[in-house]
Short mmCIF file of C-alpha atoms in Angstrom, two decimals:
data_model
loop_
_atom_site.label_atom_id
_atom_site.label_comp_id
_atom_site.label_asym_id
_atom_site.label_seq_id
_atom_site.Cartn_x
_atom_site.Cartn_y
_atom_site.Cartn_z
CA MET A 1 31.63 50.82 4.12
CA LYS A 2 32.64 47.17 3.74
CA PHE A 3 31.99 46.58 7.44
CA LYS A 4 28.55 48.17 7.16
CA PHE A 5 27.70 45.89 4.19
CA VAL A 6 28.72 42.78 6.15
CA VAL A 7 26.59 43.88 9.11
CA ILE A 8 23.60 44.39 6.80
CA LEU A 9 24.07 40.92 5.29
CA PHE A 10 24.40 39.32 8.72
CA THR A 11 21.31 41.14 9.98
CA ALA A 12 19.34 40.06 6.92
CA PHE A 13 20.47 36.45 7.41
CA CYS A 14 19.37 36.53 11.04
CA LEU A 15 15.99 38.00 10.11
CA LEU A 16 15.44 35.39 7.40
CA THR A 17 16.48 32.59 9.72
CA SER A 18 14.24 33.88 12.49
CA HIS A 19 11.32 34.38 10.11
CA GLY A 20 11.63 30.87 8.66
CA PHE A 21 12.27 29.07 11.94
CA SER A 22 8.59 28.49 12.73
CA ASP A 23 8.18 26.93 9.30
CA GLN A 24 10.99 24.48 9.99
CA LYS A 25 10.41 23.42 13.58
CA LYS A 26 7.26 23.12 15.61
CA ILE A 27 6.70 21.80 19.11
CA ILE A 28 3.14 20.81 19.89
CA ALA A 29 2.03 20.23 23.46
CA ILE A 30 -0.03 17.08 23.95
CA ALA A 31 -3.17 17.81 25.91
CA PRO A 32 -4.62 15.13 28.21
CA GLY A 33 -6.84 12.69 26.34
CA THR A 34 -5.30 13.54 22.97
CA TYR A 35 -4.15 10.68 20.72
CA TRP A 36 -2.14 11.09 17.51
CA TRP A 37 -1.82 9.17 14.24
CA LEU A 38 0.97 9.69 11.69
CA GLY A 39 0.91 9.02 7.94
CA ILE A 40 3.46 6.17 7.96
CA VAL A 41 1.54 3.04 6.97
CA ASN A 42 4.25 0.60 8.01
CA HIS A 43 4.13 1.99 11.55
CA GLY A 44 0.38 1.60 11.91
CA HIS A 45 0.75 -1.00 14.66
CA LEU A 46 2.60 1.63 16.74
CA MET A 47 -0.37 4.01 16.68
CA PRO A 48 -1.78 5.96 18.29
CA LEU A 49 1.73 7.21 19.01
CA ASN A 50 3.43 6.65 22.34
CA PRO A 51 6.32 8.44 24.09
CA GLY A 52 9.69 7.49 22.65
CA TYR A 53 8.45 7.18 19.09
CA SER A 54 10.52 8.84 16.38
CA ALA A 55 10.61 8.78 12.59
CA ASP A 56 12.48 10.51 9.79
CA LEU A 57 10.68 10.59 6.45
CA ALA A 58 13.55 12.18 4.53
CA ALA A 59 14.35 9.74 1.70
CA ASN A 60 12.29 7.14 3.54
CA THR A 61 8.66 6.05 3.37
CA TYR A 62 9.46 2.91 5.38
CA GLY A 63 8.82 0.58 2.46
CA ASN A 64 5.18 1.52 2.07
CA GLN A 65 2.86 4.46 1.53
CA ALA A 66 3.36 7.65 3.54
CA GLN A 67 2.09 11.19 3.93
CA PRO A 68 3.69 14.12 5.82
CA LEU A 69 0.57 14.23 8.00
CA LEU A 70 -0.41 14.02 11.66
CA LEU A 71 -3.99 13.80 12.92
CA SER A 72 -5.43 13.74 16.42
CA ASN A 73 -8.68 12.55 17.92
CA MET A 74 -9.34 16.15 18.95
CA GLY A 75 -9.40 17.54 15.41
CA ASP A 76 -5.73 18.58 15.15
CA VAL A 77 -4.10 18.53 11.72
CA VAL A 78 -0.39 18.97 10.93
CA TRP A 79 0.89 18.94 7.33
CA CYS A 80 4.45 19.40 6.09
CA ASP A 81 5.40 20.54 2.61
CA LYS A 82 8.49 18.35 2.72
CA ALA A 83 9.54 15.18 4.52
CA PRO A 84 9.59 15.81 8.29
CA ARG A 85 11.37 14.34 11.30
CA ILE A 86 9.04 13.46 14.17
CA ASN A 87 9.85 12.94 17.84
CA PHE A 88 7.13 12.04 20.30
CA SER A 89 7.57 12.51 24.06
CA SER A 90 5.24 12.20 27.01
CA ASP A 91 4.06 15.79 26.73
CA SER A 92 4.92 17.08 23.25
CA ILE A 93 5.56 16.35 19.58
CA THR A 94 8.60 17.90 17.92
CA ILE A 95 8.34 18.28 14.15
CA GLU A 96 11.24 19.46 11.99
CA SER A 97 11.10 19.90 8.24
CA PRO A 98 13.03 21.74 5.51
CA GLY A 99 9.68 22.98 4.24
CA LYS A 100 6.67 24.70 5.71
CA ILE A 101 4.81 23.13 8.63
CA GLU A 102 1.12 23.96 8.83
CA GLN A 103 -1.08 23.33 11.86
CA HIS A 104 -4.87 23.53 11.97
CA GLN A 105 -7.72 22.84 14.34
CA SER A 106 -10.75 21.38 12.59
CA GLY A 107 -13.68 20.16 14.65
CA SER A 108 -13.12 17.88 17.60
CA THR A 109 -12.69 14.35 16.24
CA LEU A 110 -10.34 12.20 14.20
CA ARG A 111 -12.86 12.17 11.38
CA ASP A 112 -13.09 15.98 11.43
CA ALA A 113 -9.30 16.21 11.23
CA TYR A 114 -9.06 13.72 8.37
CA ARG A 115 -11.79 15.33 6.31
CA PHE A 116 -10.17 18.74 6.65
CA ALA A 117 -6.72 17.39 5.70
CA SER A 118 -8.11 15.48 2.74
CA GLN A 119 -9.95 18.44 1.25
CA LYS A 120 -7.03 20.81 1.75
CA TYR A 121 -4.01 18.66 0.92
CA PHE A 122 -5.09 15.56 -1.04
CA PRO A 123 -8.64 16.00 -2.36
CA PRO A 124 -10.41 13.12 -4.10
CA SER A 125 -9.94 12.80 -7.84
CA GLY A 126 -13.43 11.48 -8.55
CA LYS A 127 -11.86 8.34 -10.04
CA MET A 128 -11.11 4.85 -8.76
CA PRO A 129 -8.78 2.07 -9.96
CA ASP A 130 -10.07 -0.71 -12.18
CA PRO A 131 -13.32 -2.16 -10.72
CA ASP A 132 -12.09 -5.76 -11.04
CA LEU A 133 -9.60 -5.11 -8.21
CA PHE A 134 -12.60 -4.90 -5.88
CA LEU A 135 -15.13 -7.18 -7.54
CA HIS A 136 -13.06 -10.38 -7.56
CA PRO A 137 -10.14 -11.92 -5.65
CA GLN A 138 -6.69 -11.17 -7.03
CA TYR A 139 -4.03 -13.79 -7.70
CA ASN A 140 -0.29 -13.10 -7.74
CA THR A 141 2.19 -15.66 -9.10
CA TRP A 142 5.05 -14.58 -6.82
CA ILE A 143 4.95 -17.15 -4.02
CA GLU A 144 4.24 -20.10 -6.32
CA LEU A 145 6.81 -19.27 -9.00
CA MET A 146 9.09 -16.60 -7.51
CA TYR A 147 11.79 -15.86 -10.11
CA ASP A 148 10.74 -18.77 -12.32
CA GLN A 149 7.86 -17.02 -14.07
CA ASN A 150 6.97 -19.05 -17.15
CA GLN A 151 4.02 -19.66 -19.44
CA GLU A 152 3.41 -23.32 -18.57
CA ASP A 153 3.27 -22.81 -14.80
CA ILE A 154 1.25 -19.60 -15.04
CA MET A 155 -1.40 -21.42 -17.07
CA GLU A 156 -1.37 -24.29 -14.59
CA TYR A 157 -1.85 -21.79 -11.73
CA ALA A 158 -4.76 -20.13 -13.52
CA ASN A 159 -6.40 -23.45 -14.37
CA SER A 160 -6.00 -24.61 -10.76
CA ILE A 161 -7.77 -21.48 -9.51
CA ILE A 162 -10.84 -22.43 -11.50
CA SER A 163 -10.69 -26.21 -11.03
CA ASN A 164 -10.47 -25.77 -7.26
CA GLY A 165 -13.61 -23.68 -7.15
CA PHE A 166 -12.12 -20.20 -6.83
CA PRO A 167 -13.48 -17.40 -9.04
CA PRO A 168 -11.22 -15.88 -11.70
CA GLY A 169 -10.05 -12.30 -11.16
CA VAL A 170 -6.99 -10.16 -11.72
CA LEU A 171 -3.88 -12.30 -12.32
CA MET A 172 -0.54 -10.62 -11.57
CA ILE A 173 2.53 -12.08 -13.26
CA ASP A 174 5.42 -11.13 -11.02
CA ASP A 175 9.16 -10.44 -11.38
CA ASN A 176 11.31 -12.16 -14.04
CA TRP A 177 8.77 -12.59 -16.83
CA HIS A 178 10.85 -10.14 -18.88
CA GLU A 179 14.17 -10.22 -20.72
CA GLY A 180 15.88 -7.98 -18.15
CA TYR A 181 15.33 -4.90 -16.02
CA GLY A 182 14.60 -2.21 -18.58
CA LYS A 183 14.06 -4.75 -21.38
CA TRP A 184 10.32 -4.94 -20.97
CA ASP A 185 9.39 -7.74 -23.30
CA PHE A 186 8.59 -11.38 -22.58
CA ASN A 187 11.54 -13.73 -22.25
CA LEU A 188 10.81 -16.16 -25.08
CA ARG A 189 12.79 -18.90 -23.38
CA ARG A 190 10.12 -18.87 -20.65
CA PHE A 191 7.11 -17.82 -22.71
CA SER A 192 6.63 -19.63 -26.01
CA ASN A 193 3.62 -17.54 -27.06
CA PRO A 194 2.77 -14.77 -24.57
CA ARG A 195 0.10 -13.25 -26.82
CA GLU A 196 -1.74 -16.56 -26.96
CA MET A 197 -1.27 -17.03 -23.18
CA ILE A 198 -2.89 -13.69 -22.37
CA SER A 199 -5.70 -14.32 -24.84
CA GLU A 200 -6.37 -17.66 -23.17
CA LEU A 201 -6.32 -16.10 -19.72
CA HIS A 202 -8.80 -13.47 -20.89
CA GLY A 203 -11.02 -16.25 -22.16
CA LYS A 204 -11.02 -17.86 -18.72
CA GLY A 205 -12.18 -14.62 -17.10
CA PHE A 206 -8.85 -13.19 -15.91
CA LYS A 207 -7.36 -9.74 -16.38
CA VAL A 208 -3.57 -9.77 -16.60
CA MET A 209 -1.07 -7.48 -14.88
CA LEU A 210 2.70 -7.51 -15.26
CA TRP A 211 5.25 -6.66 -12.58
CA ILE A 212 7.34 -3.62 -13.55
CA CYS A 213 9.99 -1.41 -11.93
CA PRO A 214 12.03 1.73 -12.76
CA PHE A 215 15.45 0.00 -12.67
CA ILE A 216 17.68 -0.54 -15.71
CA SER A 217 20.32 -3.27 -15.87
CA PRO A 218 23.68 -1.63 -16.70
CA ASP A 219 24.84 -4.41 -19.05
CA SER A 220 22.32 -3.77 -21.80
CA GLU A 221 21.82 -1.69 -24.92
CA VAL A 222 18.80 -0.11 -23.23
CA TYR A 223 21.08 1.23 -20.52
CA ARG A 224 23.47 2.73 -23.06
CA LYS A 225 20.62 4.36 -24.97
CA LEU A 226 19.08 5.90 -21.84
CA ARG A 227 22.50 6.96 -20.54
CA ASP A 228 23.23 8.82 -23.75
CA GLU A 229 19.82 10.49 -23.68
CA GLY A 230 20.28 11.65 -20.08
CA ALA A 231 17.25 9.70 -18.85
CA LEU A 232 19.01 8.08 -15.89
CA LEU A 233 19.80 9.49 -12.46
CA LYS A 234 23.44 10.50 -12.11
CA ASN A 235 26.15 10.47 -9.47
CA GLU A 236 28.48 13.34 -8.59
CA ASP A 237 30.72 12.38 -11.52
CA SER A 238 27.82 12.92 -13.94
CA GLN A 239 27.69 9.20 -14.68
CA PRO A 240 24.60 7.03 -14.20
CA ALA A 241 24.26 6.25 -10.51
CA MET A 242 24.35 2.58 -9.59
CA ILE A 243 21.65 1.96 -6.98
CA ARG A 244 21.69 -1.13 -4.78
CA TRP A 245 18.29 -2.75 -4.40
CA TRP A 246 17.00 -6.25 -3.60
CA ASN A 247 17.90 -7.57 -7.07
CA GLY A 248 21.46 -6.20 -7.21
CA ALA A 249 22.81 -2.89 -8.50
CA SER A 250 21.13 -1.05 -11.36
CA ALA A 251 20.66 2.34 -12.94
CA LEU A 252 17.43 4.16 -12.16
CA LEU A 253 15.09 6.05 -14.46
CA ASP A 254 14.74 9.76 -13.80
CA PHE A 255 11.00 10.50 -13.68
CA SER A 256 11.72 14.21 -13.37
CA ASN A 257 13.03 14.05 -16.94
CA PRO A 258 10.38 13.92 -19.71
CA VAL A 259 12.74 11.79 -21.78
CA GLY A 260 12.69 9.00 -19.18
CA VAL A 261 8.94 9.29 -18.68
CA ASP A 262 8.26 9.12 -22.41
CA TRP A 263 10.52 6.11 -22.86
CA PHE A 264 8.88 4.20 -20.00
CA GLY A 265 5.45 5.01 -21.36
CA GLN A 266 6.41 3.64 -24.75
CA GLN A 267 7.52 0.34 -23.19
CA LEU A 268 4.26 -0.16 -21.33
CA ASP A 269 2.14 0.98 -24.27
CA TYR A 270 3.88 -1.67 -26.36
CA LEU A 271 2.91 -4.35 -23.84
CA THR A 272 -0.72 -3.25 -23.73
CA GLU A 273 -1.03 -2.91 -27.50
CA ASN A 274 1.00 -5.92 -28.64
CA TYR A 275 0.01 -8.47 -25.98
CA LYS A 276 -3.22 -6.91 -24.64
CA VAL A 277 -1.81 -6.67 -21.12
CA ASP A 278 -4.44 -5.04 -18.89
CA GLY A 279 -2.26 -3.26 -16.32
CA PHE A 280 0.87 -3.17 -14.21
CA LYS A 281 2.16 -3.84 -10.73
CA PHE A 282 4.58 -0.94 -10.16
CA ASP A 283 7.23 -2.10 -7.70
CA ALA A 284 10.25 -0.37 -6.15
CA GLY A 285 10.11 3.43 -6.47
CA ASP A 286 11.00 3.72 -2.78
CA ALA A 287 12.30 7.12 -1.75
CA GLN A 288 15.43 5.55 -0.27
CA TYR A 289 16.73 4.71 -3.75
CA TYR A 290 16.87 8.38 -4.70
CA LYS A 291 19.37 9.56 -2.08
CA ASN A 292 22.55 11.29 -3.20
CA VAL A 293 21.66 11.38 -6.89
CA ILE A 294 21.54 14.16 -9.46
CA SER A 295 18.32 14.45 -11.43
CA PHE A 296 16.95 16.52 -14.29
CA LYS A 297 14.99 18.58 -11.75
CA ASN A 298 16.44 19.37 -8.35
CA ILE A 299 13.88 17.62 -6.14
CA GLU A 300 13.96 15.72 -2.85
CA PRO A 301 14.09 11.89 -2.90
CA ASN A 302 10.48 11.56 -1.75
CA GLU A 303 9.33 13.63 -4.71
CA HIS A 304 10.88 11.07 -7.08
CA SER A 305 8.72 8.42 -5.42
CA ARG A 306 5.65 10.62 -5.96
CA LEU A 307 6.50 11.07 -9.65
CA PHE A 308 6.69 7.30 -10.09
CA GLY A 309 3.20 7.11 -8.60
CA LEU A 310 2.00 9.91 -10.84
CA PHE A 311 3.05 7.88 -13.86
CA GLY A 312 0.76 5.01 -12.85
CA LEU A 313 -2.35 7.15 -13.29
CA ARG A 314 -2.10 6.28 -16.99
CA PHE A 315 -3.29 2.76 -16.17
CA PRO A 316 -6.54 2.19 -14.22
CA LEU A 317 -5.41 -1.36 -13.47
CA ASN A 318 -2.41 -0.66 -11.26
CA GLU A 319 -0.80 -1.57 -7.96
CA TYR A 320 1.83 0.21 -5.84
CA ARG A 321 3.60 -0.58 -2.60
CA ALA A 322 5.78 2.52 -2.06
CA MET A 323 4.13 5.94 -2.33
CA TRP A 324 4.51 9.57 -1.26
CA LYS A 325 1.92 12.38 -1.26
CA MET A 326 -0.49 10.74 -3.72
CA GLY A 327 -3.52 10.58 -1.46
CA GLY A 328 -6.87 10.94 -3.17
CA GLN A 329 -5.65 9.42 -6.45
CA PRO A 330 -7.05 6.28 -8.16
CA LEU A 331 -4.10 4.06 -7.27
CA ALA A 332 -4.32 0.59 -5.73
CA GLU A 333 -1.99 0.52 -2.74
CA ARG A 334 -0.76 -2.75 -1.24
CA LEU A 335 0.74 -3.20 2.20
CA ARG A 336 4.43 -4.08 2.11
CA ASP A 337 5.34 -7.77 2.22
CA LYS A 338 4.35 -9.45 5.47
CA ASN A 339 5.96 -12.54 6.95
CA HIS A 340 4.11 -15.81 7.34
CA ASN A 341 3.61 -15.45 11.08
CA TRP A 342 0.97 -14.36 13.58
CA GLU A 343 2.85 -11.23 14.59
CA ASP A 344 2.51 -9.82 11.08
CA LEU A 345 -1.10 -10.94 10.82
CA HIS A 346 -1.77 -8.60 13.77
CA LYS A 347 -0.38 -5.69 11.72
CA LEU A 348 -2.84 -5.94 8.84
CA ILE A 349 -5.72 -4.05 10.45
CA PRO A 350 -3.75 -1.13 11.98
CA HIS A 351 -1.73 -0.72 8.78
CA MET A 352 -4.90 -0.67 6.67
CA ILE A 353 -6.39 1.91 9.04
CA ILE A 354 -3.41 4.21 8.50
CA GLN A 355 -3.67 3.75 4.73
CA GLY A 356 -7.19 5.14 4.96
CA LEU A 357 -6.15 7.99 7.27
CA SER A 358 -3.39 8.87 4.80
CA GLY A 359 -5.80 9.24 1.90
CA TYR A 360 -5.12 5.83 0.32
CA PRO A 361 -8.51 4.07 0.56
CA PHE A 362 -8.04 1.71 -2.41
CA SER A 363 -5.89 -0.70 -0.48
CA CYS A 364 -4.93 -4.38 -0.26
CA PRO A 365 -3.56 -6.09 2.88
CA ASP A 366 -0.58 -7.75 1.14
CA MET A 367 -0.87 -11.37 -0.03
CA ILE A 368 -2.87 -13.92 1.93
CA GLY A 369 -0.57 -15.73 4.36
CA GLY A 370 2.22 -13.22 3.74
CA GLY A 371 4.11 -12.01 0.69
CA GLU A 372 7.62 -12.41 2.08
CA TYR A 373 8.86 -15.25 -0.12
CA SER A 374 11.59 -16.50 2.24
CA SER A 375 8.82 -17.67 4.55
CA PHE A 376 7.88 -20.28 1.95
CA LEU A 377 11.31 -21.49 0.83
CA ASN A 378 12.61 -25.05 1.06
CA ASP A 379 11.29 -26.76 4.19
CA ALA A 380 9.60 -23.71 5.67
CA THR A 381 6.65 -24.70 7.81
CA ILE A 382 3.28 -23.69 6.43
CA ASP A 383 0.79 -22.83 9.15
CA GLN A 384 -2.57 -23.85 7.68
CA GLU A 385 -4.50 -22.15 10.45
CA LEU A 386 -2.68 -18.89 9.71
CA ILE A 387 -3.57 -19.14 6.01
CA VAL A 388 -7.26 -19.53 6.86
CA ARG A 389 -7.29 -16.66 9.37
CA SER A 390 -5.39 -14.46 6.92
CA THR A 391 -7.98 -15.23 4.24
CA GLN A 392 -10.68 -14.16 6.69
CA VAL A 393 -8.95 -10.83 7.39
CA HIS A 394 -8.78 -10.17 3.64
CA ALA A 395 -12.36 -11.23 2.99
CA LEU A 396 -13.96 -7.95 4.10
CA MET A 397 -11.17 -5.60 3.11
CA PRO A 398 -11.30 -3.44 -0.06
CA MET A 399 -9.27 -6.09 -1.91
CA MET A 400 -8.10 -9.64 -1.27
CA GLN A 401 -5.05 -11.17 -2.95
CA PHE A 402 -3.94 -14.80 -3.07
CA SER A 403 -0.40 -15.81 -3.97
CA VAL A 404 0.52 -19.07 -2.27
CA ALA A 405 -2.00 -21.54 -3.70
CA PRO A 406 -4.41 -22.57 -0.92
CA TRP A 407 -5.35 -25.77 -2.77
CA ARG A 408 -1.68 -26.83 -2.67
CA ILE A 409 -0.92 -26.18 0.98
CA LEU A 410 -4.24 -26.70 2.77
CA ASP A 411 -5.93 -29.96 3.67
CA GLU A 412 -9.57 -30.45 2.67
CA LYS A 413 -11.02 -29.02 5.89
CA ASN A 414 -8.90 -25.86 5.83
CA LEU A 415 -9.41 -25.36 2.11
CA GLU A 416 -13.16 -25.35 2.66
CA ALA A 417 -12.70 -22.78 5.44
CA ALA A 418 -10.73 -20.53 3.06
CA LYS A 419 -13.44 -20.91 0.42
CA GLN A 420 -16.04 -19.94 2.99
CA ALA A 421 -14.18 -16.66 3.53
CA VAL A 422 -14.24 -16.05 -0.22
CA ASN A 423 -17.98 -16.72 -0.21
CA ILE A 424 -18.48 -14.16 2.57
CA ARG A 425 -16.71 -11.61 0.42
CA LYS A 426 -18.89 -12.53 -2.54
CA ALA A 427 -21.97 -11.68 -0.48
CA PHE A 428 -20.56 -8.23 0.31
CA THR A 429 -19.01 -7.46 -3.09
CA GLY A 430 -21.70 -4.94 -4.01
CA TYR A 431 -21.29 -3.12 -0.70
CA ILE A 432 -17.48 -3.03 -1.01
CA PHE A 433 -17.68 -1.73 -4.55
CA LYS A 434 -20.14 0.99 -3.53
CA LEU A 435 -17.72 2.07 -0.77
CA ALA A 436 -14.93 2.30 -3.36
CA GLU A 437 -17.13 4.38 -5.65
CA ASP A 438 -18.00 6.69 -2.75
CA SER A 439 -14.32 7.02 -1.75
CA ALA A 440 -13.48 8.17 -5.27
CA LEU A 441 -15.80 11.12 -4.66
CA THR A 442 -15.19 11.76 -0.94
CA ASN A 443 -11.81 10.17 -0.12
CA GLU A 444 -13.52 8.63 2.91
CA PRO A 445 -11.60 5.59 4.21
CA ILE A 446 -13.11 2.21 3.36
CA VAL A 447 -11.43 0.54 6.35
CA ARG A 448 -12.15 2.64 9.43
CA SER A 449 -11.04 2.46 13.01
CA MET A 450 -13.54 2.40 15.84
CA GLU A 451 -12.30 5.81 16.94
CA TYR A 452 -12.93 7.25 13.48
CA SER A 453 -16.61 6.32 13.48
CA TYR A 454 -17.35 6.38 17.24
CA PRO A 455 -15.20 9.17 18.69
CA HIS A 456 -14.43 9.72 22.36
CA GLN A 457 -15.95 6.44 23.52
CA GLY A 458 -12.75 4.68 24.59
CA TYR A 459 -11.91 3.02 21.25
CA GLU A 460 -8.65 4.88 20.55
CA ASN A 461 -6.46 1.78 20.99
CA VAL A 462 -8.74 -0.80 19.37
CA THR A 463 -6.72 -2.25 16.47
CA ASP A 464 -7.92 -5.86 16.31
CA GLN A 465 -11.30 -5.10 14.74
CA PHE A 466 -12.46 -2.57 12.16
CA LEU A 467 -15.40 -1.07 10.38
CA LEU A 468 -15.96 -1.66 6.68
CA GLY A 469 -17.67 1.59 5.85
CA GLU A 470 -20.21 2.44 8.53
CA ASN A 471 -22.42 -0.63 8.36
CA VAL A 472 -20.19 -3.69 8.82
CA LEU A 473 -18.11 -4.44 11.93
CA VAL A 474 -15.41 -7.07 11.37
CA ALA A 475 -13.62 -8.84 14.22
CA PRO A 476 -11.34 -11.59 12.84
CA ILE A 477 -9.31 -14.05 14.88
CA LEU A 478 -5.66 -12.97 14.96
CA GLU A 479 -4.16 -15.43 17.45
CA GLN A 480 -3.14 -19.02 16.95
CA GLY A 481 -5.37 -21.63 18.54
CA LYS A 482 -8.12 -19.17 19.46
CA TYR A 483 -11.70 -20.12 18.67
CA GLN A 484 -13.52 -17.31 20.40
CA ARG A 485 -12.89 -13.63 21.00
CA THR A 486 -14.22 -10.51 22.65
CA VAL A 487 -15.87 -8.04 20.29
CA ARG A 488 -16.51 -4.42 21.20
CA ILE A 489 -19.93 -3.54 19.83
CA PRO A 490 -20.41 0.24 19.42
CA SER A 491 -23.66 2.11 19.90
CA GLY A 492 -26.55 1.09 17.68
CA THR A 493 -28.18 -2.20 16.79
CA TRP A 494 -26.03 -4.88 15.18
CA LYS A 495 -26.83 -8.31 13.75
CA ASN A 496 -24.40 -11.20 13.33
CA ALA A 497 -24.35 -13.78 10.52
CA ARG A 498 -26.77 -16.05 12.43
CA GLY A 499 -29.29 -13.25 12.86
CA ASP A 500 -28.62 -12.60 16.57
CA VAL A 501 -29.17 -8.94 17.44
CA PHE A 502 -27.06 -6.87 19.86
CA SER A 503 -27.61 -3.35 21.15
CA GLY A 504 -24.41 -1.44 21.79
CA PRO A 505 -22.34 -0.21 23.34
CA MET A 506 -21.37 -3.54 24.84
CA ASP A 507 -18.60 -6.11 24.86
CA ILE A 508 -19.52 -9.67 23.92
CA THR A 509 -17.64 -12.94 23.58
CA VAL A 510 -18.37 -14.77 20.34
CA PRO A 511 -17.42 -18.28 19.18
CA ALA A 512 -15.16 -18.42 16.13
CA PRO A 513 -14.23 -21.92 14.99
CA LEU A 514 -11.76 -22.10 12.16
CA ASP A 515 -14.37 -21.67 9.44
CA VAL A 516 -16.05 -18.64 11.06
CA LEU A 517 -15.25 -14.95 10.57
CA PRO A 518 -17.11 -12.88 13.19
CA TYR A 519 -18.80 -9.89 11.60
CA PHE A 520 -21.87 -7.78 12.33
CA GLU A 521 -24.14 -5.70 10.15
CA LYS A 522 -25.71 -2.51 11.43
CA VAL A 523 -29.48 -2.65 11.59
CA GLU A 524 -31.08 0.59 10.49
#
């Protein structure tokens, strides 16, 4: 009898394993002429995928936004319930996941595939982030002040924006404005009157955001309070887990626990009500920080990252860098910090394209010139040409964000070139804003690849130019010392800034001196 029971259990186990195997592993043959894109924004420059590529999204969104999604130019869609592992060979894609893997065929183009995936897995919310993120340039105090955020220098930065002929916009006060991680109030040794400062900034035409994160310094009364209330992630000894991140080792709020969510909400509500702060830059929240922890709800690390993003929906003026499965939501998503070099400038367009194909259309291509602060330390060499070309890339993106002050590091000629890029954006602000409004309703990407809009015409690997909506083709200079470039004009009639008209499809060579951003408007 005992033997028979064991046999029954073993048989049931085998049946369950066999039944669930197709949901956990899938091998997809790659047909000739088929190209694939994967929802890992930080790998956008590696797409479409090539043989030898691999990725593991378990507890890892590669420092930026991600979706468990694959799309092909032939209308293929693959979606995973949970974080997958991907291996790409010359003739097949192997996908493994602890959750269900769904495969669909929808139409015959990349656009068909995206639209199907969006409607089924991350439909549009009908809302968009704060309009000022699109209507004006953004300014972040990080590169100028780094960890020395203080009232005097912030006001000087804001006044310099205006006195140097740049329009006011959203001003982001970055890390170290606060008393400590988890003690979300202004450090009065650095800010003599933060309420007055924000009021003055409002009067100058700025909206104010504060940098924020989910970490809690362990040497504080806040930590002890949250520990006792069970609001922190725990280790295997049921003690608050100490997580190593770029600012040291800290405890981490548990966003699966309503207690932690309520406490965090109270802190930010205090800042908005007491100081009239307009919104928040939500940093950290990367899935990698949630490995090997015990939480209120038993969820995978990536889900913790999603819950941190979910929290930000309370604030229309927001910004995130790390994100998981929040496509279609009114969240501003920034590319991860880029270095101050030409190699990383090349990555801006393909990374922005993958943001759009992942359902994150409200996007910003990092900070102009790069947001990696070590590039600007001590005697680091500032490449003025790179700053100008970076400004031009940003100019016709959904958002543009300054951090290093162009009036400080650029000579008169290059400063005027950067201002010219801002003026180009000003001329297209209404169009960009309309695209953002439409994306809130449709989830259609704002930045689109050539393949997305002109399928099966040989544009699969074009990543150095892009379409802003359907009516503007943008072809910035991405190489040092280059003052002309080849532009691939798709079918239709297109007009450049001088009024010259071109009938596509055709390739043309256009001049692009340092103060020129090549772009073309579609003529109806």
